[in-house]
Coordinates of C-alpha atoms and ligand atoms in Angstrom, one line a residue:
M1 CA 49.2 -5.0 17.3
P2 CA 46.4 -7.4 18.0
N3 CA 43.9 -7.3 20.9
Y4 CA 44.2 -10.9 22.2
I5 CA 41.0 -12.6 23.3
C6 CA 41.1 -15.1 26.2
V7 CA 39.7 -18.4 25.0
T8 CA 38.3 -19.4 28.4
C9 CA 36.4 -16.2 29.4
G10 CA 36.1 -14.5 26.0
N11 CA 37.5 -11.1 27.3
Q12 CA 39.4 -9.1 24.7
H13 CA 42.5 -7.5 26.2
A14 CA 44.5 -4.3 25.4
E15 CA 46.6 -4.5 22.3
S16 CA 50.0 -6.2 22.7
S17 CA 52.6 -7.7 20.4
E18 CA 52.6 -11.0 22.3
P19 CA 49.7 -12.7 24.0
P20 CA 49.3 -11.4 27.6
A21 CA 51.0 -13.4 30.4
H22 CA 47.8 -13.6 32.4
C23 CA 44.0 -13.2 32.2
L24 CA 43.0 -11.6 35.5
I25 CA 39.3 -12.5 34.9
C26 CA 40.2 -16.2 34.7
E27 CA 42.7 -16.1 37.6
D28 CA 39.9 -14.8 39.9
E29 CA 38.2 -17.5 41.9
R30 CA 34.9 -16.8 40.2
Q31 CA 36.3 -18.1 36.9
Y32 CA 39.1 -20.6 36.1
V33 CA 42.2 -20.9 34.1
N34 CA 42.0 -23.5 31.3
P35 CA 43.5 -26.6 33.0
K36 CA 45.4 -27.3 29.8
G37 CA 47.0 -23.8 30.0
Q38 CA 46.0 -20.2 29.3
T39 CA 45.2 -19.9 25.6
W40 CA 44.5 -16.9 23.4
T41 CA 42.9 -16.1 20.0
T42 CA 42.2 -13.0 18.0
L43 CA 39.1 -11.6 16.3
D44 CA 40.6 -12.4 12.9
E45 CA 41.2 -16.1 13.9
M46 CA 37.7 -16.4 15.3
K47 CA 36.0 -15.1 12.1
G48 CA 36.9 -18.2 10.1
V49 CA 35.6 -20.6 12.8
H50 CA 32.6 -18.9 14.5
H51 CA 29.6 -17.0 13.4
N52 CA 26.8 -15.2 15.3
V53 CA 23.2 -16.4 15.2
I54 CA 20.6 -13.5 15.5
T55 CA 17.3 -14.6 17.0
P56 CA 14.2 -12.5 17.8
L57 CA 12.9 -13.3 21.3
E58 CA 9.9 -11.0 21.5
P59 CA 9.0 -7.7 19.9
G60 CA 11.9 -5.3 20.6
L61 CA 14.3 -8.0 22.0
T62 CA 16.9 -9.9 20.0
E63 CA 19.5 -12.5 21.0
I64 CA 23.0 -12.6 19.6
L65 CA 24.7 -15.9 20.2
T66 CA 28.1 -17.2 18.9
E67 CA 28.2 -20.6 17.3
P68 CA 30.0 -22.9 17.8
K69 CA 30.1 -22.0 21.5
F70 CA 33.0 -19.7 22.5
G71 CA 34.3 -18.8 26.0
I72 CA 31.6 -18.8 28.6
G73 CA 28.9 -19.1 25.9
Q74 CA 26.7 -16.3 26.9
R75 CA 24.3 -14.4 24.6
A76 CA 24.2 -10.6 24.1
L77 CA 20.7 -9.1 24.0
L78 CA 19.7 -6.1 21.8
V79 CA 16.9 -4.0 23.3
Q80 CA 15.1 -1.8 20.7
T81 CA 13.4 1.3 21.9
S82 CA 11.9 4.3 20.2
Q83 CA 14.9 6.3 21.6
G84 CA 17.5 4.0 20.2
N85 CA 18.9 0.5 20.9
V86 CA 20.9 -0.8 23.8
L87 CA 23.2 -3.8 23.7
W88 CA 23.1 -5.6 27.0
D89 CA 26.1 -7.8 27.7
C90 CA 28.4 -8.8 24.8
V91 CA 29.9 -11.7 22.9
S92 CA 33.5 -11.9 21.7
L93 CA 32.8 -12.2 17.9
I94 CA 31.8 -9.3 15.8
D95 CA 31.9 -9.6 12.0
D96 CA 30.5 -7.9 8.9
A97 CA 27.4 -10.1 8.8
T98 CA 26.6 -9.3 12.5
V99 CA 27.1 -5.5 11.9
E100 CA 24.8 -5.7 8.9
A101 CA 22.1 -7.6 10.8
I102 CA 22.2 -5.2 13.8
E103 CA 22.2 -2.2 11.5
A104 CA 19.0 -3.5 9.9
L105 CA 17.5 -3.5 13.5
G106 CA 18.5 0.1 14.0
G107 CA 22.1 -0.2 15.2
I108 CA 23.3 0.4 18.7
S109 CA 23.1 3.7 20.6
S110 CA 24.4 2.5 24.0
L111 CA 26.0 -0.6 25.5
A112 CA 25.6 -1.7 29.1
M113 CA 27.4 -4.7 30.7
S114 CA 26.1 -6.6 33.7
H115 CA 29.6 -7.6 35.0
P116 CA 33.1 -8.5 33.8
H117 CA 32.4 -12.0 32.6
M118 CA 30.3 -10.5 29.9
Y119 CA 32.7 -7.7 28.7
A120 CA 33.9 -9.9 25.8
S121 CA 34.8 -7.6 22.9
M122 CA 32.6 -4.7 24.0
V123 CA 35.1 -2.0 22.9
E124 CA 35.2 -3.6 19.4
W125 CA 31.3 -3.6 19.3
S126 CA 31.2 0.1 20.4
H127 CA 33.6 1.1 17.7
A128 CA 31.6 -0.7 15.0
F129 CA 28.6 1.3 16.0
G130 CA 29.9 4.9 16.0
K131 CA 31.7 4.6 19.3
A132 CA 28.4 4.3 21.2
P133 CA 29.1 4.7 25.0
I134 CA 29.6 1.6 27.2
H135 CA 28.0 2.0 30.6
L136 CA 29.8 0.1 33.3
H137 CA 29.4 0.2 37.1
A138 CA 32.4 1.9 38.7
A139 CA 32.8 -0.9 41.2
N140 CA 33.9 -3.2 38.4
E141 CA 36.5 -0.8 36.9
R142 CA 39.5 -2.9 37.9
W143 CA 38.2 -5.7 35.7
V144 CA 38.3 -3.8 32.4
M145 CA 41.0 -5.5 30.4
R146 CA 40.8 -3.2 27.4
P147 CA 40.4 0.4 28.6
D148 CA 38.9 2.9 26.1
S149 CA 37.5 6.4 26.0
V150 CA 34.0 5.0 25.0
I151 CA 33.7 3.5 28.5
E152 CA 31.6 5.6 30.9
F153 CA 31.5 4.5 34.6
W154 CA 28.5 5.2 36.7
D155 CA 28.2 4.9 40.5
G156 CA 25.5 4.5 43.0
E157 CA 22.4 2.3 42.9
T158 CA 20.6 3.2 39.6
H159 CA 21.4 4.7 36.3
R160 CA 18.8 5.6 33.7
L161 CA 19.9 5.6 30.0
D162 CA 18.6 7.9 27.4
Q163 CA 16.9 4.9 25.7
G164 CA 14.5 4.6 28.6
V165 CA 16.0 1.6 30.3
T166 CA 17.3 1.6 33.8
L167 CA 20.4 -0.1 35.3
T168 CA 20.3 -1.2 38.9
C169 CA 23.4 -2.3 40.8
C170 CA 22.5 -5.4 42.9
G171 CA 26.0 -6.6 43.8
G172 CA 26.4 -10.3 44.9
H173 CA 28.2 -12.1 42.2
F174 CA 30.4 -9.0 41.6
R175 CA 30.2 -5.8 43.7
G176 CA 29.1 -4.0 40.6
S177 CA 26.8 -6.7 39.2
T178 CA 24.0 -4.9 37.4
V179 CA 20.5 -5.7 36.0
L180 CA 18.6 -3.9 33.3
L181 CA 14.9 -3.0 33.5
W182 CA 13.1 -2.6 30.1
P183 CA 9.7 -1.3 31.0
E184 CA 8.2 -1.7 27.5
G185 CA 9.1 -5.4 27.4
A186 CA 6.6 -8.3 27.9
E187 CA 3.8 -6.3 26.3
G188 CA 4.4 -3.5 28.7
R189 CA 4.5 -5.6 31.9
G190 CA 8.2 -5.1 32.1
V191 CA 11.3 -7.2 31.4
L192 CA 14.3 -7.6 33.7
L193 CA 17.6 -8.7 32.0
S194 CA 19.3 -10.3 35.0
S195 CA 22.4 -11.8 33.4
D196 CA 23.9 -14.0 36.2
T197 CA 23.1 -11.6 39.1
M198 CA 20.0 -13.9 39.1
H199 CA 20.6 -16.9 37.0
V200 CA 17.4 -18.5 35.6
A201 CA 17.3 -22.1 36.6
K202 CA 16.7 -25.0 34.1
D203 CA 13.1 -25.4 35.3
L204 CA 12.5 -21.8 34.0
R205 CA 10.5 -21.2 37.3
H206 CA 13.3 -20.2 39.6
V207 CA 16.5 -18.1 39.7
S208 CA 19.7 -18.8 41.7
F209 CA 22.4 -16.6 43.1
M210 CA 26.1 -17.6 43.2
Y211 CA 29.5 -16.0 43.9
S212 CA 31.0 -18.4 41.4
Y213 CA 29.0 -20.5 39.0
P214 CA 31.8 -22.6 37.5
N215 CA 33.4 -23.2 41.0
Y216 CA 30.0 -23.6 42.8
I217 CA 30.7 -21.0 45.5
P218 CA 27.3 -19.8 47.0
L219 CA 26.4 -16.3 48.3
S220 CA 25.3 -15.8 51.9
G221 CA 21.7 -15.4 52.9
P222 CA 22.1 -11.7 53.7
V223 CA 23.6 -11.0 50.3
V224 CA 20.8 -12.8 48.6
D225 CA 18.3 -10.7 50.6
S226 CA 20.1 -7.5 49.5
I227 CA 19.8 -8.5 45.8
V228 CA 16.1 -9.2 46.2
K229 CA 15.6 -5.9 48.0
K230 CA 17.3 -4.0 45.1
V231 CA 14.9 -5.5 42.5
A232 CA 11.8 -5.2 44.7
P233 CA 10.8 -1.7 43.6
L234 CA 11.2 -2.6 39.9
K235 CA 8.1 -3.5 37.8
F236 CA 8.7 -6.6 35.7
D237 CA 6.9 -9.8 34.9
R238 CA 9.6 -11.6 32.8
I239 CA 13.3 -12.3 33.3
Y240 CA 15.9 -13.3 30.8
S241 CA 19.3 -14.3 32.1
H242 CA 22.6 -14.7 30.1
F243 CA 22.3 -18.1 28.5
S244 CA 20.2 -18.9 25.5
G245 CA 16.8 -20.4 26.4
L246 CA 16.9 -19.2 30.0
V247 CA 13.7 -17.1 30.6
I248 CA 10.9 -16.9 33.2
R249 CA 8.1 -15.8 30.9
V250 CA 5.5 -14.8 33.4
D251 CA 5.2 -14.1 37.2
A252 CA 9.0 -13.6 37.4
K253 CA 8.8 -11.3 40.4
P254 CA 7.2 -13.8 42.8
A255 CA 9.6 -16.4 41.4
V256 CA 12.5 -14.3 42.6
Q257 CA 11.1 -14.1 46.1
R258 CA 10.3 -17.9 46.1
S259 CA 13.8 -18.7 44.8
A260 CA 15.5 -16.6 47.5
E261 CA 13.5 -18.4 50.2
R262 CA 14.3 -21.8 48.7
Y263 CA 18.0 -20.9 48.4
K264 CA 18.3 -19.7 52.0
R265 CA 16.6 -22.9 53.3
A266 CA 19.1 -24.9 51.3
I267 CA 22.2 -23.2 52.7
G268 CA 20.7 -23.1 56.2
S269 CA 20.5 -19.4 56.4
Ligands
ZN1 ZN1 40.1 -15.1 30.7
ZN2 ZN1 29.5 -14.2 35.9

């Protein structure tokens, strides 16, 4: 039986003979159901239409982006470390060419997802790389559409992976929204992979914080303060968020502080 993939959010669901009746991720107010009606595809159908573009971003960091754009349109990021590679966030498409390209970079030892909008075909990716564990924050458990024994839930504020990167739960967009700190990144000054816990703005000098990006629902001032407080102890100089091209290359930490102040002024908080 196929594992249907929601065309709007890109999440792969548990196997079923017929397409599922609903996509819970899309029916949540942080996403949206396709106004033309809920539509589904499968990995096999995608393979003829889409391909993944693999792009090095800096030494030890590689972007995986599906073309033409699919679902939300996010990138996955592969962090290479001396203790193995970590796939941060995910895309829906995985094919032979992608597996070959990632194997050439050392494969995948662990996967970690920031939040449910990025789960995509994560179980498929894990299975393609020796059933590498997928680390998810327990607060997001109800949003897993394809449960599998490779998924490992962690709880609390931080979780260090064997590969030397650390996950920090910041909340905000989702209660279990997580960021990844890669200390060796940016020539050792530290890289934060923020996904959309902190969304890098188009000016590449600020971030923003939203409960729903597609439906323009902001977060409150106190919640923004709590996100900033969670990343305050982390040492980083660069931030990559979840769309291609979105990076604050230097001085990212003061940029977070400045962005939070600007945001709170804008919402009158
Ligand atoms: Zn969906
Ligand atoms: Zn999101």
